[in-house]
Coordinates of C-alpha atoms in Angstrom, one line a residue:
M1 CA 98.6 125.3 -7.4
K2 CA 97.3 126.2 -3.9
K3 CA 99.0 124.4 -1.0
M4 CA 98.8 124.7 2.8
V5 CA 102.2 125.1 4.4
F6 CA 103.8 126.2 7.7
A7 CA 107.2 127.7 8.2
E8 CA 107.4 127.4 12.0
F9 CA 106.0 125.1 14.7
G10 CA 103.1 126.5 16.6
G11 CA 99.4 126.8 16.7
P12 CA 96.9 126.7 13.8
E13 CA 97.8 130.3 13.0
V14 CA 101.1 129.2 11.5
L15 CA 99.2 127.6 8.6
H16 CA 99.2 129.6 5.4
L17 CA 97.7 128.9 1.9
V18 CA 100.3 129.7 -0.7
D19 CA 101.0 129.3 -4.4
A20 CA 103.4 126.4 -4.9
E21 CA 104.9 124.4 -7.7
E22 CA 103.0 121.3 -8.6
P23 CA 104.6 118.0 -7.5
H24 CA 105.6 115.3 -9.9
P25 CA 105.3 111.5 -9.3
G26 CA 108.6 109.6 -9.2
P27 CA 109.0 105.8 -9.7
G28 CA 106.3 103.8 -8.0
R29 CA 104.2 106.9 -7.3
L30 CA 101.2 108.6 -8.8
R31 CA 99.8 112.1 -8.7
I32 CA 96.1 113.0 -8.1
A33 CA 94.1 116.1 -8.5
V34 CA 93.0 116.2 -4.8
R35 CA 89.2 116.4 -4.2
A36 CA 89.4 115.9 -0.4
A37 CA 92.1 115.5 2.2
G38 CA 91.6 113.8 5.6
V39 CA 92.5 115.7 8.7
N40 CA 94.3 113.5 11.3
P41 CA 95.5 114.3 14.8
V42 CA 99.1 113.5 13.6
D43 CA 98.8 116.5 11.3
W44 CA 98.5 119.0 14.1
R45 CA 101.0 117.1 16.2
I46 CA 103.5 117.5 13.3
R47 CA 102.5 121.2 13.0
E48 CA 103.2 121.7 16.8
G49 CA 106.5 119.8 16.5
Q50 CA 105.4 116.8 18.5
A51 CA 105.9 114.0 16.0
L52 CA 109.3 114.7 14.5
K53 CA 110.8 111.3 15.3
A54 CA 108.1 109.5 13.3
H55 CA 107.7 112.2 10.6
P56 CA 111.0 114.1 10.2
L57 CA 110.7 117.2 8.0
R58 CA 112.3 120.4 7.0
L59 CA 110.5 123.8 7.2
P60 CA 108.7 125.2 5.4
S61 CA 106.6 122.1 4.9
G62 CA 103.3 121.0 3.7
L63 CA 100.9 118.9 5.7
G64 CA 98.5 116.0 5.2
L65 CA 98.7 112.3 4.6
D66 CA 95.3 111.1 3.4
A67 CA 93.5 112.1 0.2
A68 CA 91.0 111.0 -2.4
G69 CA 91.0 112.3 -5.9
V70 CA 91.5 111.7 -9.7
V71 CA 94.7 110.3 -11.1
D72 CA 96.4 112.7 -13.4
G73 CA 100.0 111.6 -13.4
I74 CA 101.6 108.1 -13.2
G75 CA 105.2 107.4 -12.2
E76 CA 107.6 104.9 -13.7
G77 CA 106.8 101.3 -12.9
V78 CA 103.2 101.9 -11.8
T79 CA 100.6 99.5 -13.3
G80 CA 97.0 98.7 -12.8
V81 CA 95.8 102.3 -12.8
A82 CA 95.0 104.9 -15.4
V83 CA 94.7 108.7 -15.7
G84 CA 91.1 109.6 -14.7
D85 CA 90.7 106.8 -12.2
R86 CA 89.2 107.7 -8.8
V87 CA 91.5 106.6 -6.0
F88 CA 92.0 107.1 -2.3
G89 CA 95.3 106.6 -0.4
E90 CA 98.2 108.1 1.5
G91 CA 101.0 110.4 0.4
S92 CA 102.5 113.6 1.5
S93 CA 101.4 117.3 1.6
T94 CA 97.9 116.3 0.6
Y95 CA 96.5 119.7 1.8
A96 CA 96.9 120.9 -1.7
E97 CA 95.3 120.9 -5.1
F98 CA 97.7 118.2 -6.4
A99 CA 99.5 115.6 -4.3
V100 CA 101.7 112.5 -4.9
L101 CA 100.5 109.3 -3.3
S102 CA 102.8 106.4 -2.3
A103 CA 99.9 104.0 -1.6
W104 CA 96.5 103.9 -3.2
A105 CA 93.5 101.8 -4.1
P106 CA 90.3 102.3 -6.3
M107 CA 87.6 104.2 -4.4
P108 CA 84.9 101.8 -3.2
D109 CA 81.6 102.2 -5.0
G110 CA 79.2 104.5 -3.3
L111 CA 81.7 106.6 -1.5
T112 CA 82.1 110.3 -2.0
Y113 CA 85.6 111.8 -2.2
E114 CA 85.0 113.4 1.3
E115 CA 84.1 110.0 2.8
A116 CA 87.0 108.1 1.0
A117 CA 89.6 110.6 2.2
G118 CA 88.7 109.7 5.8
Y119 CA 89.8 106.0 5.6
P120 CA 93.5 105.4 4.8
S121 CA 95.5 106.4 7.9
V122 CA 92.5 105.7 10.2
V123 CA 92.2 102.1 9.1
E124 CA 96.0 101.6 9.1
T125 CA 96.1 102.9 12.7
A126 CA 93.2 100.8 13.8
L127 CA 94.7 97.6 12.3
R128 CA 98.1 98.4 13.9
V129 CA 96.8 99.0 17.4
L130 CA 94.6 96.0 17.3
R131 CA 97.6 93.9 16.4
E132 CA 99.9 95.5 18.9
V133 CA 97.4 95.1 21.8
G134 CA 97.0 91.4 21.0
V135 CA 93.2 91.1 21.6
R136 CA 91.6 87.9 20.3
P137 CA 88.2 86.8 19.2
G138 CA 85.9 86.3 22.2
Q139 CA 87.8 88.8 24.4
R140 CA 86.6 92.2 25.4
L141 CA 88.4 95.4 24.3
L142 CA 88.0 98.8 26.0
V143 CA 88.4 101.8 23.7
S144 CA 88.9 105.2 25.3
G145 CA 88.0 107.9 22.9
A146 CA 85.9 105.6 20.7
A147 CA 83.8 108.1 18.7
G148 CA 86.6 109.6 16.6
G149 CA 87.8 108.3 13.3
V150 CA 90.3 105.7 14.6
G151 CA 87.8 104.6 17.4
S152 CA 85.0 104.2 14.8
A153 CA 87.3 102.0 12.7
V154 CA 88.6 100.0 15.7
L155 CA 85.1 99.2 17.0
Q156 CA 83.9 98.0 13.6
I157 CA 87.0 96.0 12.7
A158 CA 87.1 94.4 16.1
R159 CA 83.4 93.4 15.9
D160 CA 84.0 91.9 12.5
R161 CA 86.7 89.8 14.1
G162 CA 84.5 88.5 16.9
I163 CA 85.9 90.8 19.6
E164 CA 83.5 92.4 22.1
V165 CA 84.0 96.1 22.4
V166 CA 83.3 98.7 25.1
G167 CA 83.7 102.3 24.2
T168 CA 83.9 105.5 26.2
A169 CA 82.8 108.9 24.7
G170 CA 80.9 112.0 25.5
A171 CA 77.2 111.8 26.4
D172 CA 76.2 112.9 22.9
N173 CA 77.9 110.0 21.3
Q174 CA 76.5 107.1 23.3
D175 CA 73.9 106.1 20.8
Y176 CA 76.5 106.4 18.0
L177 CA 78.8 103.9 19.8
R178 CA 75.9 101.5 20.3
S179 CA 75.1 101.7 16.6
L180 CA 78.6 100.4 16.0
G181 CA 78.0 97.4 18.2
A182 CA 79.8 98.6 21.3
A183 CA 78.7 98.7 24.9
A184 CA 79.0 102.4 25.7
T185 CA 79.6 104.6 28.7
T186 CA 80.6 108.2 29.3
Y187 CA 83.7 109.9 30.6
G188 CA 83.8 111.7 33.9
D189 CA 83.6 110.8 37.5
G190 CA 82.9 107.1 38.1
W191 CA 83.7 106.0 34.6
V192 CA 86.0 103.2 35.8
E193 CA 83.3 101.6 37.9
R194 CA 80.8 102.0 35.0
V195 CA 83.2 100.0 32.8
R196 CA 83.7 97.4 35.5
R197 CA 80.0 96.8 35.7
L198 CA 80.0 96.0 32.0
G199 CA 82.3 93.1 32.6
P200 CA 86.1 92.3 32.7
V201 CA 88.4 93.9 30.2
D202 CA 91.1 91.9 28.4
A203 CA 92.8 94.8 26.6
A204 CA 92.5 98.5 26.2
L205 CA 93.3 101.3 23.7
D206 CA 93.9 104.9 24.5
L207 CA 92.9 106.9 21.5
A208 CA 92.1 110.3 23.1
G209 CA 95.1 111.1 25.4
A210 CA 92.7 112.0 28.2
G211 CA 95.2 111.1 31.0
V212 CA 93.6 107.7 31.7
I213 CA 96.6 105.4 31.2
R214 CA 96.8 104.4 34.9
E215 CA 93.1 103.5 35.0
L216 CA 93.4 101.4 31.8
V217 CA 96.3 99.5 33.3
D218 CA 94.2 98.9 36.4
L219 CA 91.3 97.7 34.4
T220 CA 93.3 95.2 32.3
G221 CA 95.7 94.3 35.1
D222 CA 98.8 94.5 32.8
P223 CA 100.4 97.5 31.1
R224 CA 101.3 95.1 28.2
K225 CA 97.6 94.9 27.4
V226 CA 97.3 98.6 26.8
V227 CA 98.3 100.6 23.8
S228 CA 98.1 104.4 23.3
I229 CA 98.3 106.5 20.2
A230 CA 97.7 109.8 22.0
D231 CA 99.5 110.0 25.3
L232 CA 103.2 110.6 25.0
G233 CA 103.7 109.8 28.7
A234 CA 102.3 106.2 28.2
P235 CA 105.8 104.5 28.4
E236 CA 106.2 105.9 31.9
H237 CA 103.5 103.4 32.9
G238 CA 105.0 100.5 30.9
V239 CA 102.4 101.1 28.2
R240 CA 103.3 101.0 24.5
F241 CA 103.0 104.3 22.5
S242 CA 102.3 103.3 18.9
D243 CA 103.5 105.8 16.3
T244 CA 105.2 103.8 13.6
A245 CA 102.9 103.1 10.7
G246 CA 102.3 99.7 9.3
S247 CA 101.2 98.7 5.7
V248 CA 99.0 101.3 4.1
P249 CA 98.3 99.1 1.0
E250 CA 97.0 96.4 3.4
A251 CA 94.9 98.9 5.2
L252 CA 93.3 100.1 2.0
A253 CA 92.5 96.5 0.9
V254 CA 91.0 95.8 4.3
A255 CA 89.0 99.0 4.2
A256 CA 87.7 98.3 0.7
D257 CA 86.7 94.8 1.7
L258 CA 84.9 95.9 4.9
I259 CA 83.1 98.7 3.1
S260 CA 81.9 96.4 0.3
R261 CA 80.5 94.0 2.9
G262 CA 78.7 96.8 4.8
R263 CA 80.9 96.2 7.8
L264 CA 82.7 99.6 8.0
R265 CA 81.4 103.1 7.7
I266 CA 83.2 106.2 9.1
P267 CA 81.0 109.3 9.0
V268 CA 82.3 112.7 8.0
A269 CA 81.7 114.9 11.0
K270 CA 82.5 118.1 9.2
T271 CA 84.0 119.4 6.0
Y272 CA 86.1 122.6 5.6
P273 CA 87.4 124.4 2.5
L274 CA 91.2 124.0 2.1
A275 CA 91.7 127.6 3.2
D276 CA 90.1 126.8 6.6
A277 CA 92.6 124.1 7.5
A278 CA 93.5 126.1 10.7
A279 CA 89.9 125.8 11.9
A280 CA 89.9 122.0 11.1
H281 CA 93.0 121.6 13.2
A282 CA 91.6 123.6 16.1
D283 CA 88.4 121.5 16.0
S284 CA 90.4 118.2 15.7
R285 CA 92.6 119.1 18.7
A286 CA 89.5 120.0 20.8
G287 CA 88.3 116.4 20.4
H288 CA 84.7 115.2 20.8
T289 CA 84.6 114.3 17.1
R290 CA 82.2 111.7 15.7
G291 CA 83.9 110.2 12.7
R292 CA 86.3 112.3 10.6
R293 CA 87.1 115.9 9.6
V294 CA 87.9 116.5 6.0
L295 CA 89.2 119.3 3.8
V296 CA 87.4 119.8 0.5
V297 CA 89.8 121.0 -2.3

């Protein structure tokens, strides 16, 4: 099978498509023929060597956590699923023609493989940071970097829970944020005052790593009311850096429920052939994404 690997830490150029042995599902796992794999910022952080504590690995290594595809192998002890079922979920080395998943759920009706592959880690991260930041119904949440995959999920999940949301993003994404129910404003000079004019902020999330931790603390008045998934320097300001994943099965169940009720939709910004994973990483690292980037296998 074809699989994307890297043998050294570095830029996108270290990624190589190779012929590899097919994986086999152990107990409690299943294997899918991958149709699409989600591209997450953690993927290029791992490739650069940034995320070794949360994702230890030995080189050479594959990449990818999220995928959607067709079940073609079932490990011991797995029930409730059959060969041929369409599923989405999380596993390892999903940038490949076949991958083993450790958590999965039936694909919601009406989703393409490309769309489904964009949900697992994104929704898990959104649920986790909402829990960690402690925002409650009736409060106002500020989301810095709100137009990407996690931001899109955070805005919609928060709104479904009765939380008011304010999002910052580039000028081209203002209407998009409003379509998700957020009060929107742009980055750049004066952004803090623009946020203040929208009303007091009870909690804030840094999803872009744009160097705004100090300002988010000022807006909330308390570093304990700010959580970052993108700025490794956040703890220097007393802000929690969230990098330990929660329950993926829970996230898949929540995603399926919200999608079925029409309360969650994360658009696919761009698709890439598996062989173009380096380009997908470069684009993901550059930011300014609306929704998700996905590899088509």
